[in-house]
GROMACS .gro file of N, CA and C in nm:
model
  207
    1UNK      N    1   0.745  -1.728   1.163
    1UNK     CA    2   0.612  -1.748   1.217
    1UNK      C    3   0.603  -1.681   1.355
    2UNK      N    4   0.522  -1.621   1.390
    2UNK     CA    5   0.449  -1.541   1.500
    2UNK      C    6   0.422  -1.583   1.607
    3UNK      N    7   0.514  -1.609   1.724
    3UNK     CA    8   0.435  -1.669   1.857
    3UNK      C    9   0.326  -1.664   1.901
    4UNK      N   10   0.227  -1.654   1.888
    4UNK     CA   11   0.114  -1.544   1.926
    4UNK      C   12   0.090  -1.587   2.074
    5UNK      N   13   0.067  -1.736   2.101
    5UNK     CA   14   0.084  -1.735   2.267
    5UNK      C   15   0.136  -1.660   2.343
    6UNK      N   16   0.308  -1.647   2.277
    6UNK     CA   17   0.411  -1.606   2.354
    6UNK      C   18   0.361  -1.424   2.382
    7UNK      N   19   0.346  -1.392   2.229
    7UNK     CA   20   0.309  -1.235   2.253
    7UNK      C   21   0.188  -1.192   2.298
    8UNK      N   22   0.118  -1.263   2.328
    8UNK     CA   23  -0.062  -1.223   2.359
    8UNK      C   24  -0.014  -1.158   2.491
    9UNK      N   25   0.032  -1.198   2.595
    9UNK     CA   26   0.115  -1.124   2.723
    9UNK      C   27   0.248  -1.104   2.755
   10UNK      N   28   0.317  -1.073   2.685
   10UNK     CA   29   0.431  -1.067   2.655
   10UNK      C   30   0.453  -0.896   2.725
   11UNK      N   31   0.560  -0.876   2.776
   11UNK     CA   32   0.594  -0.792   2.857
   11UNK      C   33   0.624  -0.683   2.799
   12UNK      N   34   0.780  -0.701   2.700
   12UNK     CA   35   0.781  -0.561   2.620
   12UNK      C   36   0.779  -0.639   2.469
   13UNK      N   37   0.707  -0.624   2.370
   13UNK     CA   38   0.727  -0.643   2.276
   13UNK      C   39   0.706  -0.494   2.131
   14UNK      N   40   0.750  -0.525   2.052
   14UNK     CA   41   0.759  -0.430   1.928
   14UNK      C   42   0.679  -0.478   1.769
   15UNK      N   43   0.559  -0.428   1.758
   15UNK     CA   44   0.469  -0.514   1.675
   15UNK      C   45   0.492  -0.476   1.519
   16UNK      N   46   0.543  -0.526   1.456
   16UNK     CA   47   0.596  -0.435   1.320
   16UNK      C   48   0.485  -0.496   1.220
   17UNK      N   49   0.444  -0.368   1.148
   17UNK     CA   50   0.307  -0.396   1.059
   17UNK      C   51   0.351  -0.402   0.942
   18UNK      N   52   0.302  -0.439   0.809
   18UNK     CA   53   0.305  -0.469   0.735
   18UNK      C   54   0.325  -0.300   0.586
   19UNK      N   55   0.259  -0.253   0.680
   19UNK     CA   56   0.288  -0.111   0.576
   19UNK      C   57   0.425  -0.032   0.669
   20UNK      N   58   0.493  -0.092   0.748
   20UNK     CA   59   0.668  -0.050   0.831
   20UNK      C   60   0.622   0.019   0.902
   21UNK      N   61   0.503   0.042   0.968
   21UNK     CA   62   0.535   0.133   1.100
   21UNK      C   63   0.497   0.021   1.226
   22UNK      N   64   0.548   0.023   1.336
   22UNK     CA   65   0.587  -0.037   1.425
   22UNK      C   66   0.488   0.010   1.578
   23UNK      N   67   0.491  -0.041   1.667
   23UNK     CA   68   0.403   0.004   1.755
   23UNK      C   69   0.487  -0.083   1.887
   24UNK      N   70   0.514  -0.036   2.033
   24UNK     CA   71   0.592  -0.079   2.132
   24UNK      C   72   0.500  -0.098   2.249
   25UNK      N   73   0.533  -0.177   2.286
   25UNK     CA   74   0.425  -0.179   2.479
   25UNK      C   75   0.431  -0.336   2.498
   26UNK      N   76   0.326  -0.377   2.568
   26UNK     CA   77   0.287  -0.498   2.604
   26UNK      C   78   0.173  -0.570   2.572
   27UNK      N   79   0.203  -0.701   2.556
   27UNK     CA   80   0.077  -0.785   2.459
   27UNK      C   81  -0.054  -0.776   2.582
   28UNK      N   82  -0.183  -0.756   2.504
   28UNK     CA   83  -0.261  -0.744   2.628
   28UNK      C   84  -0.406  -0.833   2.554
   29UNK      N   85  -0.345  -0.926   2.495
   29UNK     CA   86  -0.476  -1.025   2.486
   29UNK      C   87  -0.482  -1.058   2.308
   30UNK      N   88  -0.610  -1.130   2.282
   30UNK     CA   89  -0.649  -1.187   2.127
   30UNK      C   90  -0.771  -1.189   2.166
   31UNK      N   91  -0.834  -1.174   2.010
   31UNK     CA   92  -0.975  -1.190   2.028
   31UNK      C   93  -0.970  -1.239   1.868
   32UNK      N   94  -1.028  -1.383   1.868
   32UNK     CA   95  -1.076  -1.457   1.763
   32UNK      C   96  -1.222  -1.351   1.662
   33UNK      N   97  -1.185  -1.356   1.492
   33UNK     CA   98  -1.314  -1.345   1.476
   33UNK      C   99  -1.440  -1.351   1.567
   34UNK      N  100  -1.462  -1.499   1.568
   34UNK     CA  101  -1.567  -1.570   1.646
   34UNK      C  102  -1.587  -1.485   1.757
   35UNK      N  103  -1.527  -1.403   1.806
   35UNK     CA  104  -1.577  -1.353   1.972
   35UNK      C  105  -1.638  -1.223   1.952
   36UNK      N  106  -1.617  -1.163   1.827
   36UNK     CA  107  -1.720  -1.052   1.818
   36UNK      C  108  -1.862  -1.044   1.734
   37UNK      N  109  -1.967  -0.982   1.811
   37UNK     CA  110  -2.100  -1.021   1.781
   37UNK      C  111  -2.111  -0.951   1.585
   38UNK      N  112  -2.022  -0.794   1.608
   38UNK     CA  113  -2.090  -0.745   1.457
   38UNK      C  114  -1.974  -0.804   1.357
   39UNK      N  115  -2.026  -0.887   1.253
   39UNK     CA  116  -1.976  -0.880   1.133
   39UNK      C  117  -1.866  -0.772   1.107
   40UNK      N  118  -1.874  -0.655   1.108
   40UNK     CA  119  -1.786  -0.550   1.026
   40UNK      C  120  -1.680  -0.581   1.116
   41UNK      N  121  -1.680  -0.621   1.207
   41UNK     CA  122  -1.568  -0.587   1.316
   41UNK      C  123  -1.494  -0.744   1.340
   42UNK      N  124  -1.535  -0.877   1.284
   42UNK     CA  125  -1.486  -0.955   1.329
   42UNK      C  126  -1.393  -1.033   1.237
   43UNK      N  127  -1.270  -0.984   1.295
   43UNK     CA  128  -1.132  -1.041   1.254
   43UNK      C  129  -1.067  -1.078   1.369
   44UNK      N  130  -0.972  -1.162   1.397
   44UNK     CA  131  -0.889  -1.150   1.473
   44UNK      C  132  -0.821  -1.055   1.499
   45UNK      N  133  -0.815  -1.016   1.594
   45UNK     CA  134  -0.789  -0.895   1.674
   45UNK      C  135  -0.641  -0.950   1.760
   46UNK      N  136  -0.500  -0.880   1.736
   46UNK     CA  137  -0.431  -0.910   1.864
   46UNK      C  138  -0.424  -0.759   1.938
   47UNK      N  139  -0.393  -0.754   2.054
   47UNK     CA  140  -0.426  -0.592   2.152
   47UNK      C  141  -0.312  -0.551   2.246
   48UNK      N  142  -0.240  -0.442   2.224
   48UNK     CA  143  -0.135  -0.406   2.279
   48UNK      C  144  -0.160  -0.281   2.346
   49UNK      N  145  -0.062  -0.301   2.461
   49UNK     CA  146  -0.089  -0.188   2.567
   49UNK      C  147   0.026  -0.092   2.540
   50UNK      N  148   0.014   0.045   2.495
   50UNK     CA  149   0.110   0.133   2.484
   50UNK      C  150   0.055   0.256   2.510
   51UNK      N  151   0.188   0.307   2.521
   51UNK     CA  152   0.203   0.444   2.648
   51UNK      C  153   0.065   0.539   2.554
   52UNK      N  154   0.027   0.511   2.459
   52UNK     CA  155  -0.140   0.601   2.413
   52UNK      C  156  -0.232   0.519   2.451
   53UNK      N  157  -0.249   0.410   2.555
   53UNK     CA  158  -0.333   0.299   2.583
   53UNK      C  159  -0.369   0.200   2.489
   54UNK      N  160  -0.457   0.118   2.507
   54UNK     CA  161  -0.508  -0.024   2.448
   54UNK      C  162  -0.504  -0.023   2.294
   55UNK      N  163  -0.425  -0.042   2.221
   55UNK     CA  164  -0.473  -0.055   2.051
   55UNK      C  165  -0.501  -0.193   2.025
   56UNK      N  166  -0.607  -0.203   1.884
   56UNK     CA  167  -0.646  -0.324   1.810
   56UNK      C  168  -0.632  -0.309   1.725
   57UNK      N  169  -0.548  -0.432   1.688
   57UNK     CA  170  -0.467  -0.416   1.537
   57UNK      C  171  -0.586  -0.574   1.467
   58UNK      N  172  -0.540  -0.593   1.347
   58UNK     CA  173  -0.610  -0.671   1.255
   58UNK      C  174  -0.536  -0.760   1.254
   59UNK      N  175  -0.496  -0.899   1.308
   59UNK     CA  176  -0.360  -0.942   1.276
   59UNK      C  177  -0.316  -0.978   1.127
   60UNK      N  178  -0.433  -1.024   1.030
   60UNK     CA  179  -0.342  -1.014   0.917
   60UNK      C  180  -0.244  -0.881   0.869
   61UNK      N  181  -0.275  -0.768   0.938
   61UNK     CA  182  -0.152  -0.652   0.927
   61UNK      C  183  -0.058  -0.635   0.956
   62UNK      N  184  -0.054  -0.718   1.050
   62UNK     CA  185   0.104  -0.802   1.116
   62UNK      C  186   0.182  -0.896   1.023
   63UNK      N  187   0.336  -0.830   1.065
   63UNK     CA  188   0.436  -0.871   0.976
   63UNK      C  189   0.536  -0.952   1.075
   64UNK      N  190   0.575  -0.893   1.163
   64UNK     CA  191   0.625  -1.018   1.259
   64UNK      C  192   0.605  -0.953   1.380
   65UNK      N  193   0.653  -0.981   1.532
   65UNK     CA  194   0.690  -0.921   1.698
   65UNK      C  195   0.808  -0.932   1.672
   66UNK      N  196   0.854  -0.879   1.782
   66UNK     CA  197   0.982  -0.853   1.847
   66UNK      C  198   0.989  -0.851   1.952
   67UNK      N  199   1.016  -0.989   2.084
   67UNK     CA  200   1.000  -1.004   2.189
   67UNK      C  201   1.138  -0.913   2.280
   68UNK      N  202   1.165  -0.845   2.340
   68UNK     CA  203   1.242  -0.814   2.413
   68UNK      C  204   1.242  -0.841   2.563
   69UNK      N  205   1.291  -0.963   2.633
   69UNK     CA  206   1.293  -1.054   2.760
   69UNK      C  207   1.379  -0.973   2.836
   0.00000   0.00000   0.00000
């Protein structure tokens, strides 16, 4: 199971997706369904900061983190 507290700001973590490709940086927030206004767009959202800037992933595409402390 998925910390998600832990990784929402999590320093260095490694986000491994569900189709094996992986993504590295730092947790930089969640966004509930509920917080976005359009329909097409509202899933839970978790958001990582990496060296290509801000990505938003879907979290059901998430397969596990990898916290590195």
């Amino acid at each position: 199971m998925i910390n998600w507290k832990k990784a929402e700001f999590a320093d260095y973590i490694k986000v491994i997706l569900k189709d094996g490709t992986s993504i590295s940086g730092t947790g930089n927030g969640i966004s509930l369904a509920e917080d976005f206004d359009d329909e097409e767009y509202a899933k839970d959202t978790f958001f990582i900061a990496s060296e290509n800037g801000t990505i938003a992933i879907d979290m059901d595409e998430i397969e596990d983190i990898i916290f590195y402390d």
